Amino acid sequence: MNPSPIPASHADGPLPLIAVTMGDGAGIGPEVVVPALLDQATLRRCRPVAIGDAARLRQAARLRDLDCEIVPVSGPEEAEFTPGRINVIDLDLLPADLPWGRLSAVAGDAAYQYVRVAAELAMSGAVQGICTAPLNKEALHAGGHLFPGHTELLAHLTGVDEVSMMLATPTVKVIHVTTHIGLIDAVNRIEPGLVERTVRRGHEAMVRAGNPNPVIGVCGINPHAGENGLFGYGEEEEKIVPALEVLRADGIDARGPLPADTAFFLAGRGDYDLIVAMYHDQGHGPVKVLGLEAGVNLTVGLPVIRTSVDHGTAFDIAGTGKADAGSMIEALRQAAEMSSASAR
């Protein structure tokens, strides 16, 4: 007797189709993708289709002692959603004996190809969102693809000049003005236009996720947000304050510049819906302390929804079956919710 199909729609319309990339096949990506795509709550929210290597996903399922059927399909239109079945667009790029937990140029190139196919599907309208398992930047580069990470890669593949990284946990959400550049370069790059565009992207994402009037806290650059010129050289007044004046004039509730330590404390107790960090570690550090296990990475400003886990490839535990799939499940939840909201 065949298992009953999982409902493909809900009261608001069809469940969104989400392309789920396998990430670096030498890391924990396959091990978190398999349980996330079998999760019953996931399948009530969306119709996920993996993009990766079917053989590697089967290896991951055996590692985790999960009884499932991993079925290659040529595209989302062929996917069938029944309990215990995982649909995968099988690019068949990895050797059968690829070692777990070791840097591999082959795996780095394959991770790129998975994302490329997902972007093509999203841009054609075949899927409504993308959810990505982690890739390894060094492996990506070794495979010939010189991008700092998923954010910049997806911007390139979708033809977008500028996007922002947003990290979301149950406790706090943060969007970054700058990300994968050195600290000195980050300070030099920050200017009122970039700050304004970043806050607007964050505001739009919050509205799309169902918060029509988000309260946004904007961090300063220097300790104590410069403390009236005591620290730094007036960067807050030069680079941030003009942007906030424009934003507030447009009705966006953006407050600051705030000392970063105070901003995250207040966000943690619920005073702010979104924090704007000026550089990578200013935002990543507090988020990972406040909620790494359930953290999700969103790329904001793309023409498609994209979410990802907020952890790396974890080579140290890859191939052991110990990886926690919680962040992958949460990333799929947010991809489904934001894809559904954007379609309404």
CSV table of C-alpha atoms in Angstrom, one decimal:
chain,number,residue,atom,x,y,z
A,1,MET,CA,0.0,0.0,0.0
A,2,ASN,CA,1.5,3.4,-1.1
A,3,PRO,CA,1.8,6.1,1.6
A,4,SER,CA,-0.8,8.9,1.3
A,5,PRO,CA,0.4,12.1,-0.4
A,6,ILE,CA,1.1,15.0,1.8
A,7,PRO,CA,-1.3,17.9,1.2
A,8,ALA,CA,0.2,20.3,-1.4
A,9,SER,CA,-1.8,23.3,-0.3
A,10,HIS,CA,-3.3,25.1,2.7
A,11,ALA,CA,-6.1,27.6,3.2
A,12,ASP,CA,-3.9,30.4,1.7
A,13,GLY,CA,-3.1,28.5,-1.5
A,14,PRO,CA,-0.5,26.0,-2.7
A,15,LEU,CA,2.4,25.3,-0.4
A,16,PRO,CA,5.6,27.0,-1.7
A,17,LEU,CA,8.1,24.9,-3.6
A,18,ILE,CA,11.5,25.4,-2.0
A,19,ALA,CA,14.9,24.4,-3.6
A,20,VAL,CA,17.1,23.0,-0.9
A,21,THR,CA,20.8,22.9,-1.8
A,22,MET,CA,22.9,20.2,-0.2
A,23,GLY,CA,26.0,22.4,0.5
A,24,ASP,CA,29.5,21.0,0.7
A,25,GLY,CA,29.2,17.3,0.4
A,26,ALA,CA,32.2,16.7,2.6
A,27,GLY,CA,30.6,18.6,5.5
A,28,ILE,CA,27.4,18.2,7.5
A,29,GLY,CA,25.1,19.5,4.8
A,30,PRO,CA,23.8,16.1,3.6
A,31,GLU,CA,23.3,15.1,7.3
A,32,VAL,CA,21.1,18.0,8.1
A,33,VAL,CA,19.2,18.1,4.8
A,34,VAL,CA,17.9,14.6,5.1
A,35,PRO,CA,16.2,14.9,8.5
A,36,ALA,CA,15.0,18.4,7.7
A,37,LEU,CA,13.3,17.2,4.5
A,38,LEU,CA,11.7,14.3,6.3
A,39,ASP,CA,10.4,16.5,9.1
A,40,GLN,CA,6.6,16.4,9.3
A,41,ALA,CA,6.3,20.1,10.3
A,42,THR,CA,8.5,21.0,7.3
A,43,LEU,CA,6.2,19.1,4.9
A,44,ARG,CA,3.1,20.9,6.3
A,45,ARG,CA,4.7,24.2,5.4
A,46,CYS,CA,6.3,23.7,2.0
A,47,ARG,CA,7.2,21.3,-0.8
A,48,PRO,CA,11.0,21.0,-0.6
A,49,VAL,CA,13.1,19.6,-3.4
A,50,ALA,CA,16.8,18.9,-2.7
A,51,ILE,CA,19.5,19.9,-5.2
A,52,GLY,CA,22.6,17.8,-4.7
A,53,ASP,CA,23.9,14.3,-5.1
A,54,ALA,CA,21.4,11.5,-4.4
A,55,ALA,CA,24.2,9.0,-3.5
A,56,ARG,CA,25.6,11.3,-0.9
A,57,LEU,CA,22.1,11.9,0.6
A,58,ARG,CA,21.6,8.2,0.8
A,59,GLN,CA,25.0,7.9,2.7
A,60,ALA,CA,23.8,10.6,5.1
A,61,ALA,CA,20.5,8.8,5.7
A,62,ARG,CA,22.4,5.6,6.5
A,63,LEU,CA,24.7,7.5,8.9
A,64,ARG,CA,21.6,8.8,10.7
A,65,ASP,CA,19.8,5.5,10.6
A,66,LEU,CA,16.9,7.1,8.8
A,67,ASP,CA,14.6,4.9,6.7
A,68,CYS,CA,13.6,6.9,3.6
A,69,GLU,CA,13.4,6.8,-0.2
A,70,ILE,CA,15.6,9.3,-2.0
A,71,VAL,CA,14.2,9.7,-5.5
A,72,PRO,CA,16.0,11.6,-8.4
A,73,VAL,CA,13.7,13.9,-10.3
A,74,SER,CA,14.5,16.1,-13.3
A,75,GLY,CA,12.7,19.1,-11.8
A,76,PRO,CA,10.2,20.3,-9.2
A,77,GLU,CA,7.3,19.5,-11.5
A,78,GLU,CA,8.2,15.8,-11.2
A,79,ALA,CA,8.4,15.8,-7.4
A,80,GLU,CA,5.9,13.7,-5.4
A,81,PHE,CA,5.4,14.4,-1.7
A,82,THR,CA,4.7,11.4,0.4
A,83,PRO,CA,5.9,10.5,3.9
A,84,GLY,CA,9.4,9.1,3.9
A,85,ARG,CA,10.3,10.3,0.4
A,86,ILE,CA,12.9,12.9,-0.5
A,87,ASN,CA,12.9,14.4,-4.0
A,88,VAL,CA,16.3,15.4,-5.4
A,89,ILE,CA,17.6,17.0,-8.5
A,90,ASP,CA,20.6,14.7,-8.8
A,91,LEU,CA,23.6,16.5,-10.3
A,92,ASP,CA,25.8,13.4,-9.6
A,93,LEU,CA,29.1,15.4,-9.2
A,94,LEU,CA,30.7,13.7,-6.2
A,95,PRO,CA,32.8,10.6,-6.2
A,96,ALA,CA,31.4,7.7,-4.2
A,97,ASP,CA,34.5,7.6,-1.9
A,98,LEU,CA,34.6,11.4,-1.1
A,99,PRO,CA,36.0,11.6,2.4
A,100,TRP,CA,33.9,13.2,5.1
A,101,GLY,CA,35.4,16.2,6.9
A,102,ARG,CA,38.2,17.0,4.4
A,103,LEU,CA,38.6,20.0,2.2
A,104,SER,CA,37.8,19.1,-1.4
A,105,ALA,CA,37.9,21.2,-4.5
A,106,VAL,CA,35.5,18.8,-6.1
A,107,ALA,CA,33.0,19.3,-3.3
A,108,GLY,CA,33.5,23.0,-3.5
A,109,ASP,CA,32.7,23.1,-7.2
A,110,ALA,CA,29.7,20.8,-6.6
A,111,ALA,CA,28.4,23.2,-3.9
A,112,TYR,CA,28.5,26.0,-6.4
A,113,GLN,CA,26.6,24.0,-9.0
A,114,TYR,CA,23.9,23.2,-6.6
A,115,VAL,CA,23.4,26.9,-5.8
A,116,ARG,CA,23.5,27.8,-9.5
A,117,VAL,CA,20.7,25.4,-10.4
A,118,ALA,CA,18.6,26.6,-7.4
A,119,ALA,CA,19.0,30.2,-8.6
A,120,GLU,CA,18.0,29.3,-12.1
A,121,LEU,CA,14.9,27.5,-10.9
A,122,ALA,CA,14.0,30.5,-8.7
A,123,MET,CA,14.5,33.0,-11.4
A,124,SER,CA,12.4,31.0,-13.8
A,125,GLY,CA,9.6,30.8,-11.2
A,126,ALA,CA,9.8,27.0,-10.9
A,127,VAL,CA,10.4,27.4,-7.1
A,128,GLN,CA,9.4,30.2,-4.8
A,129,GLY,CA,12.4,30.1,-2.5
A,130,ILE,CA,15.9,28.8,-1.8
A,131,CYS,CA,17.2,27.2,1.4
A,132,THR,CA,20.9,26.5,1.5
A,133,ALA,CA,23.0,24.0,3.5
A,134,PRO,CA,26.5,25.3,4.4
A,135,LEU,CA,29.3,25.5,1.9
A,136,ASN,CA,33.0,25.9,2.7
A,137,LYS,CA,34.5,29.1,1.4
A,138,GLU,CA,38.0,27.6,1.0
A,139,ALA,CA,36.6,24.6,-0.9
A,140,LEU,CA,34.5,27.0,-3.0
A,141,HIS,CA,37.6,28.9,-4.0
A,142,ALA,CA,39.6,25.7,-4.6
A,143,GLY,CA,36.8,24.7,-7.0
A,144,GLY,CA,37.4,27.8,-9.0
A,145,HIS,CA,34.6,30.1,-7.7
A,146,LEU,CA,36.0,33.2,-6.0
A,147,PHE,CA,33.0,34.4,-4.0
A,148,PRO,CA,33.2,35.3,-0.2
A,149,GLY,CA,30.1,33.2,0.5
A,150,HIS,CA,26.5,32.4,-0.4
A,151,THR,CA,25.4,36.0,-0.1
A,152,GLU,CA,27.7,37.3,-2.8
A,153,LEU,CA,27.3,34.2,-5.0
A,154,LEU,CA,23.5,34.5,-5.1
A,155,ALA,CA,23.7,38.2,-5.8
A,156,HIS,CA,25.9,37.4,-8.8
A,157,LEU,CA,23.7,34.6,-10.0
A,158,THR,CA,20.5,36.6,-9.8
A,159,GLY,CA,22.0,39.8,-11.3
A,160,VAL,CA,21.7,42.0,-8.1
A,161,ASP,CA,24.3,44.6,-7.4
A,162,GLU,CA,23.7,44.9,-3.6
A,163,VAL,CA,22.2,42.6,-1.0
A,164,SER,CA,22.3,42.4,2.8
A,165,MET,CA,22.8,39.5,5.2
A,166,MET,CA,20.3,39.1,7.9
A,167,LEU,CA,20.6,36.7,10.8
A,168,ALA,CA,17.5,35.6,12.7
A,169,THR,CA,17.0,33.7,15.9
A,170,PRO,CA,14.0,33.4,18.2
A,171,THR,CA,15.6,36.1,20.4
A,172,VAL,CA,17.0,38.7,18.0
A,173,LYS,CA,17.3,39.6,14.3
A,174,VAL,CA,20.2,41.5,12.8
A,175,ILE,CA,21.0,42.9,9.4
A,176,HIS,CA,24.6,43.9,8.4
A,177,VAL,CA,25.7,47.0,6.6
A,178,THR,CA,29.0,45.3,5.7
A,179,THR,CA,29.9,41.6,5.9
A,180,HIS,CA,32.9,39.7,4.4
A,181,ILE,CA,35.6,42.4,4.3
A,182,GLY,CA,38.3,43.5,6.8
A,183,LEU,CA,37.4,45.8,9.6
A,184,ILE,CA,39.3,48.8,8.2
A,185,ASP,CA,37.8,48.3,4.8
A,186,ALA,CA,34.3,48.0,6.4
A,187,VAL,CA,34.6,51.4,8.2
A,188,ASN,CA,35.8,53.0,5.0
A,189,ARG,CA,32.9,51.5,3.0
A,190,ILE,CA,30.2,52.6,5.4
A,191,GLU,CA,28.4,55.8,4.2
A,192,PRO,CA,25.0,57.2,4.5
A,193,GLY,CA,23.6,55.8,1.3
A,194,LEU,CA,24.7,52.2,2.2
A,195,VAL,CA,23.3,52.6,5.7
A,196,GLU,CA,20.0,53.9,4.4
A,197,ARG,CA,19.6,51.1,1.8
A,198,THR,CA,20.5,48.4,4.3
A,199,VAL,CA,17.9,49.7,6.8
A,200,ARG,CA,15.3,49.8,4.0
A,201,ARG,CA,16.0,46.2,3.0
A,202,GLY,CA,15.7,45.1,6.6
A,203,HIS,CA,12.4,47.1,7.1
A,204,GLU,CA,11.0,45.5,3.9
A,205,ALA,CA,11.9,42.0,5.0
A,206,MET,CA,10.3,42.5,8.4
A,207,VAL,CA,7.1,43.8,6.8
A,208,ARG,CA,7.1,40.9,4.4
A,209,ALA,CA,7.4,38.5,7.4
A,210,GLY,CA,4.3,40.0,8.9
A,211,ASN,CA,5.5,42.9,11.1
A,212,PRO,CA,4.1,46.1,9.5
A,213,ASN,CA,5.8,48.6,11.9
A,214,PRO,CA,9.1,47.2,13.0
A,215,VAL,CA,11.2,49.1,15.6
A,216,ILE,CA,14.8,49.1,14.2
A,217,GLY,CA,17.9,49.8,16.4
A,218,VAL,CA,20.9,51.0,14.5
A,219,CYS,CA,24.4,50.4,16.0
A,220,GLY,CA,27.2,52.9,15.9
A,221,ILE,CA,30.7,52.1,14.7
A,222,ASN,CA,32.8,53.1,17.7
A,223,PRO,CA,32.6,52.0,21.3
A,224,HIS,CA,29.6,53.7,23.0
A,225,ALA,CA,28.6,54.9,19.5
A,226,GLY,CA,31.4,57.5,19.7
A,227,GLU,CA,30.1,59.0,22.9
A,228,ASN,CA,29.8,62.5,21.4
A,229,GLY,CA,33.2,62.5,19.8
A,230,LEU,CA,35.1,60.9,22.7
A,231,PHE,CA,35.9,57.8,20.6
A,232,GLY,CA,36.7,57.7,17.0
A,233,TYR,CA,36.6,60.6,14.5
A,234,GLY,CA,33.0,61.5,14.2
A,235,GLU,CA,32.1,58.5,12.1
A,236,GLU,CA,28.6,58.2,13.5
A,237,GLU,CA,27.7,61.8,12.7
A,238,GLU,CA,29.2,61.5,9.3
A,239,LYS,CA,28.1,58.1,8.1
A,240,ILE,CA,25.0,57.1,10.1
A,241,VAL,CA,23.0,60.1,11.4
A,242,PRO,CA,22.2,61.5,7.9
A,243,ALA,CA,20.7,58.1,6.9
A,244,LEU,CA,18.6,57.9,10.0
A,245,GLU,CA,17.2,61.4,9.3
A,246,VAL,CA,16.1,60.4,5.8
A,247,LEU,CA,14.6,57.1,7.0
A,248,ARG,CA,12.6,58.7,9.9
A,249,ALA,CA,11.3,61.3,7.5
A,250,ASP,CA,9.9,58.4,5.5
A,251,GLY,CA,8.1,57.0,8.5
A,252,ILE,CA,10.6,54.2,9.2
A,253,ASP,CA,11.2,53.8,13.0
A,254,ALA,CA,15.0,53.6,12.9
A,255,ARG,CA,16.7,54.6,16.2
A,256,GLY,CA,20.3,55.3,16.9
A,257,PRO,CA,23.2,55.4,16.5
A,258,LEU,CA,23.3,53.0,19.5
A,259,PRO,CA,26.2,51.5,21.5
A,260,ALA,CA,26.2,47.9,20.1
A,261,ASP,CA,26.4,46.2,23.5
A,262,THR,CA,23.3,48.2,24.7
A,263,ALA,CA,21.5,47.6,21.4
A,264,PHE,CA,21.7,43.8,21.6
A,265,PHE,CA,20.8,43.8,25.3
A,266,LEU,CA,17.7,45.8,24.6
A,267,ALA,CA,16.8,43.6,21.5
A,268,GLY,CA,17.2,40.5,23.6
A,269,ARG,CA,14.5,41.7,26.0
A,270,GLY,CA,12.2,42.7,23.2
A,271,ASP,CA,12.7,46.5,22.7
A,272,TYR,CA,13.8,46.2,19.1
A,273,ASP,CA,12.5,44.0,16.3
A,274,LEU,CA,15.7,44.3,14.2
A,275,ILE,CA,19.2,45.5,14.9
A,276,VAL,CA,21.4,47.0,12.2
A,277,ALA,CA,25.1,46.0,12.7
A,278,MET,CA,27.8,48.0,10.9
A,279,TYR,CA,30.2,45.1,10.4
A,280,HIS,CA,30.4,41.3,10.4
A,281,ASP,CA,31.5,40.4,14.0
A,282,GLN,CA,29.4,43.2,15.6
A,283,GLY,CA,26.3,41.3,14.5
A,284,HIS,CA,27.5,37.7,14.3
A,285,GLY,CA,28.9,37.5,17.8
A,286,PRO,CA,25.8,38.4,19.8
A,287,VAL,CA,23.5,36.4,17.5
A,288,LYS,CA,25.5,33.2,17.9
A,289,VAL,CA,25.5,33.7,21.7
A,290,LEU,CA,21.8,34.4,21.8
A,291,GLY,CA,20.6,31.6,19.5
A,292,LEU,CA,23.0,29.7,17.3
A,293,GLU,CA,21.1,26.4,17.4
A,294,ALA,CA,18.0,27.9,15.9
A,295,GLY,CA,19.7,30.6,13.9
A,296,VAL,CA,18.9,31.3,10.3
A,297,ASN,CA,20.8,33.3,7.7
A,298,LEU,CA,18.6,35.3,5.2
A,299,THR,CA,19.8,37.1,2.1
A,300,VAL,CA,17.8,40.3,1.8
A,301,GLY,CA,17.4,42.2,-1.4
A,302,LEU,CA,17.4,39.3,-3.8
A,303,PRO,CA,14.5,38.8,-6.3
A,304,VAL,CA,13.8,35.5,-4.5
A,305,ILE,CA,13.5,34.3,-0.9
A,306,ARG,CA,16.7,32.7,0.4
A,307,THR,CA,17.4,31.4,3.8
A,308,SER,CA,20.2,29.3,5.2
A,309,VAL,CA,21.5,27.6,8.4
A,310,ASP,CA,23.6,29.9,10.6
A,311,HIS,CA,26.5,27.4,11.0
A,312,GLY,CA,29.3,26.1,8.9
A,313,THR,CA,30.3,22.8,7.4
A,314,ALA,CA,31.5,21.4,10.7
A,315,PHE,CA,34.2,19.2,9.2
A,316,ASP,CA,35.1,18.0,12.7
A,317,ILE,CA,31.8,16.1,13.1
A,318,ALA,CA,31.0,15.4,9.4
A,319,GLY,CA,30.3,11.8,8.7
A,320,THR,CA,29.4,10.9,12.3
A,321,GLY,CA,25.7,11.4,12.1
A,322,LYS,CA,25.8,13.8,15.1
A,323,ALA,CA,24.9,17.1,13.3
A,324,ASP,CA,21.9,18.9,14.7
A,325,ALA,CA,19.3,19.6,12.0
A,326,GLY,CA,17.4,22.2,14.1
A,327,SER,CA,18.8,25.2,12.2
A,328,MET,CA,18.0,23.6,8.8
A,329,ILE,CA,14.5,22.9,9.9
A,330,GLU,CA,14.1,26.5,11.1
A,331,ALA,CA,15.6,27.8,7.9
A,332,LEU,CA,13.0,25.9,5.9
A,333,ARG,CA,10.3,27.2,8.1
A,334,GLN,CA,11.3,30.8,7.5
A,335,ALA,CA,11.8,30.2,3.8
A,336,ALA,CA,8.2,28.7,3.6
A,337,GLU,CA,6.7,31.6,5.6
A,338,MET,CA,8.4,34.4,3.6
A,339,SER,CA,7.8,32.7,0.3
A,340,SER,CA,4.1,32.3,1.1
A,341,ALA,CA,3.9,35.9,2.3
A,342,SER,CA,5.6,37.2,-0.9
A,343,ALA,CA,3.2,35.3,-3.1
A,344,ARG,CA,0.1,36.8,-1.5
